Amino acid sequence: MTSFITAAELGKLVRDPKKKAGADYLVVDVRDSDYPVGHIPGALNVPAHEMYQRAGEIISNYSHVPVVVFHCMLSQQRGPKSARIYRDIVQERLRIAPADSPLLDQKIQVLDRGFAGWVDAFLESEPSLIEGFNQEEWDSL
């Protein structure tokens, strides 16, 4: 089952100098045309329409990562659907994986309220937690 993580909880991971994106956690941003407005530092951009084709690649490259967080703009459709696709493919791989596979312990989560919630939480208080933020494009969404 996929669970939700709040912006505050994910923010602790992202700002922790002992934690590294792609090693200690992975943020998968599944936005497409709305990605250039800004993103979470260290996020991997895999548009939702590519998730089924690229989930295997993500699993191969990041199976050692203990927490994988998916999100889109609001995490109501694209983010949760992408997390389900990823989870289903992980489950398929686990059928043939060794008993000590790190995938067994990988936590798959969805960012509650998505990137919009992230911006609400950090734009004013910690703008460094939003890379490439474009206010003009944000306002036009």
PDB file of C-alpha atoms in Angstrom:
ATOM      1  CA  MET A   1       0.000   0.000   0.000  1.00  0.00           C
ATOM      2  CA  THR A   2       1.243   3.454  -0.867  1.00  0.00           C
ATOM      3  CA  SER A   3       1.240   6.035   1.898  1.00  0.00           C
ATOM      4  CA  PHE A   4       1.402   9.817   1.894  1.00  0.00           C
ATOM      5  CA  ILE A   5       4.237  11.987   3.179  1.00  0.00           C
ATOM      6  CA  THR A   6       3.763  15.635   4.121  1.00  0.00           C
ATOM      7  CA  ALA A   7       5.873  18.501   2.814  1.00  0.00           C
ATOM      8  CA  ALA A   8       7.243  18.982   6.341  1.00  0.00           C
ATOM      9  CA  GLU A   9       8.336  15.318   6.571  1.00  0.00           C
ATOM     10  CA  LEU A  10       9.926  15.323   3.125  1.00  0.00           C
ATOM     11  CA  GLY A  11      11.474  18.706   3.851  1.00  0.00           C
ATOM     12  CA  LYS A  12      13.366  17.152   6.784  1.00  0.00           C
ATOM     13  CA  LEU A  13      14.920  14.613   4.410  1.00  0.00           C
ATOM     14  CA  VAL A  14      15.758  17.154   1.711  1.00  0.00           C
ATOM     15  CA  ARG A  15      17.412  19.638   4.060  1.00  0.00           C
ATOM     16  CA  ASP A  16      19.301  17.017   6.106  1.00  0.00           C
ATOM     17  CA  PRO A  17      22.985  17.416   5.125  1.00  0.00           C
ATOM     18  CA  LYS A  18      23.583  13.737   5.961  1.00  0.00           C
ATOM     19  CA  LYS A  19      20.931  12.623   3.439  1.00  0.00           C
ATOM     20  CA  LYS A  20      21.520  12.535  -0.298  1.00  0.00           C
ATOM     21  CA  ALA A  21      18.930  12.518  -3.068  1.00  0.00           C
ATOM     22  CA  GLY A  22      19.196   9.317  -5.071  1.00  0.00           C
ATOM     23  CA  ALA A  23      20.860   7.482  -2.191  1.00  0.00           C
ATOM     24  CA  ASP A  24      18.854   8.059   1.001  1.00  0.00           C
ATOM     25  CA  TYR A  25      15.615   9.097  -0.700  1.00  0.00           C
ATOM     26  CA  LEU A  26      14.350   9.682  -4.217  1.00  0.00           C
ATOM     27  CA  VAL A  27      11.775  12.238  -5.278  1.00  0.00           C
ATOM     28  CA  VAL A  28      10.115  11.373  -8.587  1.00  0.00           C
ATOM     29  CA  ASP A  29       8.371  14.385 -10.112  1.00  0.00           C
ATOM     30  CA  VAL A  30       5.883  13.093 -12.674  1.00  0.00           C
ATOM     31  CA  ARG A  31       4.820  16.470 -14.020  1.00  0.00           C
ATOM     32  CA  ASP A  32       5.397  17.177 -17.697  1.00  0.00           C
ATOM     33  CA  SER A  33       4.645  20.632 -19.148  1.00  0.00           C
ATOM     34  CA  ASP A  34       4.213  22.021 -15.624  1.00  0.00           C
ATOM     35  CA  TYR A  35       7.695  20.844 -14.506  1.00  0.00           C
ATOM     36  CA  PRO A  36       9.609  23.965 -15.677  1.00  0.00           C
ATOM     37  CA  VAL A  37       7.814  26.117 -13.092  1.00  0.00           C
ATOM     38  CA  GLY A  38      10.183  24.733 -10.429  1.00  0.00           C
ATOM     39  CA  HIS A  39      11.000  21.518  -8.618  1.00  0.00           C
ATOM     40  CA  ILE A  40      12.183  19.916  -5.388  1.00  0.00           C
ATOM     41  CA  PRO A  41      16.000  19.820  -5.146  1.00  0.00           C
ATOM     42  CA  GLY A  42      17.391  16.541  -6.462  1.00  0.00           C
ATOM     43  CA  ALA A  43      14.090  15.423  -7.988  1.00  0.00           C
ATOM     44  CA  LEU A  44      14.061  13.032 -10.918  1.00  0.00           C
ATOM     45  CA  ASN A  45      11.624  14.176 -13.615  1.00  0.00           C
ATOM     46  CA  VAL A  46       9.780  11.266 -15.232  1.00  0.00           C
ATOM     47  CA  PRO A  47       6.544  12.486 -16.836  1.00  0.00           C
ATOM     48  CA  ALA A  48       3.569  10.359 -15.796  1.00  0.00           C
ATOM     49  CA  HIS A  49       2.895   9.223 -19.370  1.00  0.00           C
ATOM     50  CA  GLU A  50       6.392   7.638 -19.391  1.00  0.00           C
ATOM     51  CA  MET A  51       6.146   5.883 -16.018  1.00  0.00           C
ATOM     52  CA  TYR A  52       5.129   2.460 -17.265  1.00  0.00           C
ATOM     53  CA  GLN A  53       8.012   2.397 -19.745  1.00  0.00           C
ATOM     54  CA  ARG A  54      10.585   3.825 -17.318  1.00  0.00           C
ATOM     55  CA  ALA A  55       9.631   2.201 -14.005  1.00  0.00           C
ATOM     56  CA  GLY A  56      12.020  -0.689 -14.632  1.00  0.00           C
ATOM     57  CA  GLU A  57      14.870   1.764 -15.217  1.00  0.00           C
ATOM     58  CA  ILE A  58      14.060   3.590 -11.978  1.00  0.00           C
ATOM     59  CA  ILE A  59      13.905   0.306 -10.069  1.00  0.00           C
ATOM     60  CA  SER A  60      17.235  -0.828 -11.506  1.00  0.00           C
ATOM     61  CA  ASN A  61      18.968   2.452 -10.731  1.00  0.00           C
ATOM     62  CA  TYR A  62      17.410   3.143  -7.329  1.00  0.00           C
ATOM     63  CA  SER A  63      16.498  -0.230  -5.779  1.00  0.00           C
ATOM     64  CA  HIS A  64      18.891   0.580  -2.902  1.00  0.00           C
ATOM     65  CA  VAL A  65      17.034   3.793  -1.996  1.00  0.00           C
ATOM     66  CA  PRO A  66      14.900   3.270   1.116  1.00  0.00           C
ATOM     67  CA  VAL A  67      12.233   5.918   0.359  1.00  0.00           C
ATOM     68  CA  VAL A  68      10.772   6.800  -3.045  1.00  0.00           C
ATOM     69  CA  VAL A  69       8.353   9.736  -3.132  1.00  0.00           C
ATOM     70  CA  PHE A  70       6.155  10.477  -6.140  1.00  0.00           C
ATOM     71  CA  HIS A  71       4.358  13.718  -6.838  1.00  0.00           C
ATOM     72  CA  CYS A  72       2.688  15.811  -9.496  1.00  0.00           C
ATOM     73  CA  MET A  73       1.199  19.283  -9.102  1.00  0.00           C
ATOM     74  CA  LEU A  74      -1.519  18.294  -6.604  1.00  0.00           C
ATOM     75  CA  SER A  75      -0.802  14.564  -6.076  1.00  0.00           C
ATOM     76  CA  GLN A  76      -4.389  13.696  -6.823  1.00  0.00           C
ATOM     77  CA  GLN A  77      -4.010  11.782 -10.102  1.00  0.00           C
ATOM     78  CA  ARG A  78      -0.635  11.568 -11.852  1.00  0.00           C
ATOM     79  CA  GLY A  79       1.455  11.173  -8.687  1.00  0.00           C
ATOM     80  CA  PRO A  80      -0.636   8.431  -7.061  1.00  0.00           C
ATOM     81  CA  LYS A  81      -1.116   6.594 -10.378  1.00  0.00           C
ATOM     82  CA  SER A  82       2.641   6.666 -11.047  1.00  0.00           C
ATOM     83  CA  ALA A  83       3.320   5.370  -7.528  1.00  0.00           C
ATOM     84  CA  ARG A  84       0.871   2.490  -8.157  1.00  0.00           C
ATOM     85  CA  ILE A  85       2.544   1.615 -11.469  1.00  0.00           C
ATOM     86  CA  TYR A  86       5.950   1.663  -9.796  1.00  0.00           C
ATOM     87  CA  ARG A  87       4.700  -0.397  -6.845  1.00  0.00           C
ATOM     88  CA  ASP A  88       3.112  -2.988  -9.143  1.00  0.00           C
ATOM     89  CA  ILE A  89       6.325  -3.412 -11.118  1.00  0.00           C
ATOM     90  CA  VAL A  90       8.333  -3.642  -7.871  1.00  0.00           C
ATOM     91  CA  GLN A  91       5.952  -6.411  -6.745  1.00  0.00           C
ATOM     92  CA  GLU A  92       6.526  -8.273 -10.038  1.00  0.00           C
ATOM     93  CA  ARG A  93      10.290  -8.006  -9.586  1.00  0.00           C
ATOM     94  CA  LEU A  94      10.094  -9.205  -5.994  1.00  0.00           C
ATOM     95  CA  ARG A  95       8.576 -12.512  -7.138  1.00  0.00           C
ATOM     96  CA  ILE A  96      11.960 -13.439  -8.615  1.00  0.00           C
ATOM     97  CA  ALA A  97      14.239 -11.290  -6.437  1.00  0.00           C
ATOM     98  CA  PRO A  98      16.578 -12.733  -3.827  1.00  0.00           C
ATOM     99  CA  ALA A  99      15.266 -12.841  -0.271  1.00  0.00           C
ATOM    100  CA  ASP A 100      17.613 -10.025   0.759  1.00  0.00           C
ATOM    101  CA  SER A 101      16.574  -7.599  -2.011  1.00  0.00           C
ATOM    102  CA  PRO A 102      16.552  -3.982  -0.794  1.00  0.00           C
ATOM    103  CA  LEU A 103      13.260  -3.576  -2.668  1.00  0.00           C
ATOM    104  CA  LEU A 104      11.575  -5.541   0.134  1.00  0.00           C
ATOM    105  CA  ASP A 105      12.097  -2.623   2.489  1.00  0.00           C
ATOM    106  CA  GLN A 106      11.633   0.241   0.018  1.00  0.00           C
ATOM    107  CA  LYS A 107       8.915   2.627   1.146  1.00  0.00           C
ATOM    108  CA  ILE A 108       6.829   4.081  -1.690  1.00  0.00           C
ATOM    109  CA  GLN A 109       5.052   7.318  -0.848  1.00  0.00           C
ATOM    110  CA  VAL A 110       3.121  10.161  -2.465  1.00  0.00           C
ATOM    111  CA  LEU A 111       3.742  13.779  -1.499  1.00  0.00           C
ATOM    112  CA  ASP A 112       0.544  15.030   0.124  1.00  0.00           C
ATOM    113  CA  ARG A 113      -0.795  18.081  -1.773  1.00  0.00           C
ATOM    114  CA  GLY A 114       1.932  17.660  -4.413  1.00  0.00           C
ATOM    115  CA  PHE A 115       4.221  20.397  -5.650  1.00  0.00           C
ATOM    116  CA  ALA A 116       1.553  23.016  -4.957  1.00  0.00           C
ATOM    117  CA  GLY A 117       1.626  22.030  -1.273  1.00  0.00           C
ATOM    118  CA  TRP A 118       5.434  22.072  -1.345  1.00  0.00           C
ATOM    119  CA  VAL A 119       5.394  25.634  -2.719  1.00  0.00           C
ATOM    120  CA  ASP A 120       2.836  26.676  -0.089  1.00  0.00           C
ATOM    121  CA  ALA A 121       5.056  25.229   2.632  1.00  0.00           C
ATOM    122  CA  PHE A 122       8.427  26.589   1.511  1.00  0.00           C
ATOM    123  CA  LEU A 123       8.240  29.464  -1.007  1.00  0.00           C
ATOM    124  CA  GLU A 124       8.270  32.163   1.666  1.00  0.00           C
ATOM    125  CA  SER A 125      10.089  30.399   4.502  1.00  0.00           C
ATOM    126  CA  GLU A 126      12.748  28.340   2.649  1.00  0.00           C
ATOM    127  CA  PRO A 127      12.914  29.238  -1.040  1.00  0.00           C
ATOM    128  CA  SER A 128      16.112  27.182  -1.386  1.00  0.00           C
ATOM    129  CA  LEU A 129      13.855  24.104  -1.216  1.00  0.00           C
ATOM    130  CA  ILE A 130      12.401  25.050  -4.609  1.00  0.00           C
ATOM    131  CA  GLU A 131      14.867  24.881  -7.498  1.00  0.00           C
ATOM    132  CA  GLY A 132      14.272  26.817 -10.699  1.00  0.00           C
ATOM    133  CA  PHE A 133      11.102  28.478  -9.422  1.00  0.00           C
ATOM    134  CA  ASN A 134       9.511  30.764 -12.016  1.00  0.00           C
ATOM    135  CA  GLN A 135       6.942  33.036 -10.388  1.00  0.00           C
ATOM    136  CA  GLU A 136       5.548  34.267 -13.710  1.00  0.00           C
ATOM    137  CA  GLU A 137       4.882  30.735 -14.961  1.00  0.00           C
ATOM    138  CA  TRP A 138       3.528  29.740 -11.531  1.00  0.00           C
ATOM    139  CA  ASP A 139       1.053  32.609 -11.627  1.00  0.00           C
ATOM    140  CA  SER A 140      -0.129  31.559 -15.104  1.00  0.00           C
ATOM    141  CA  LEU A 141      -1.026  28.000 -14.018  1.00  0.00           C
TER     142      LEU A 141
END
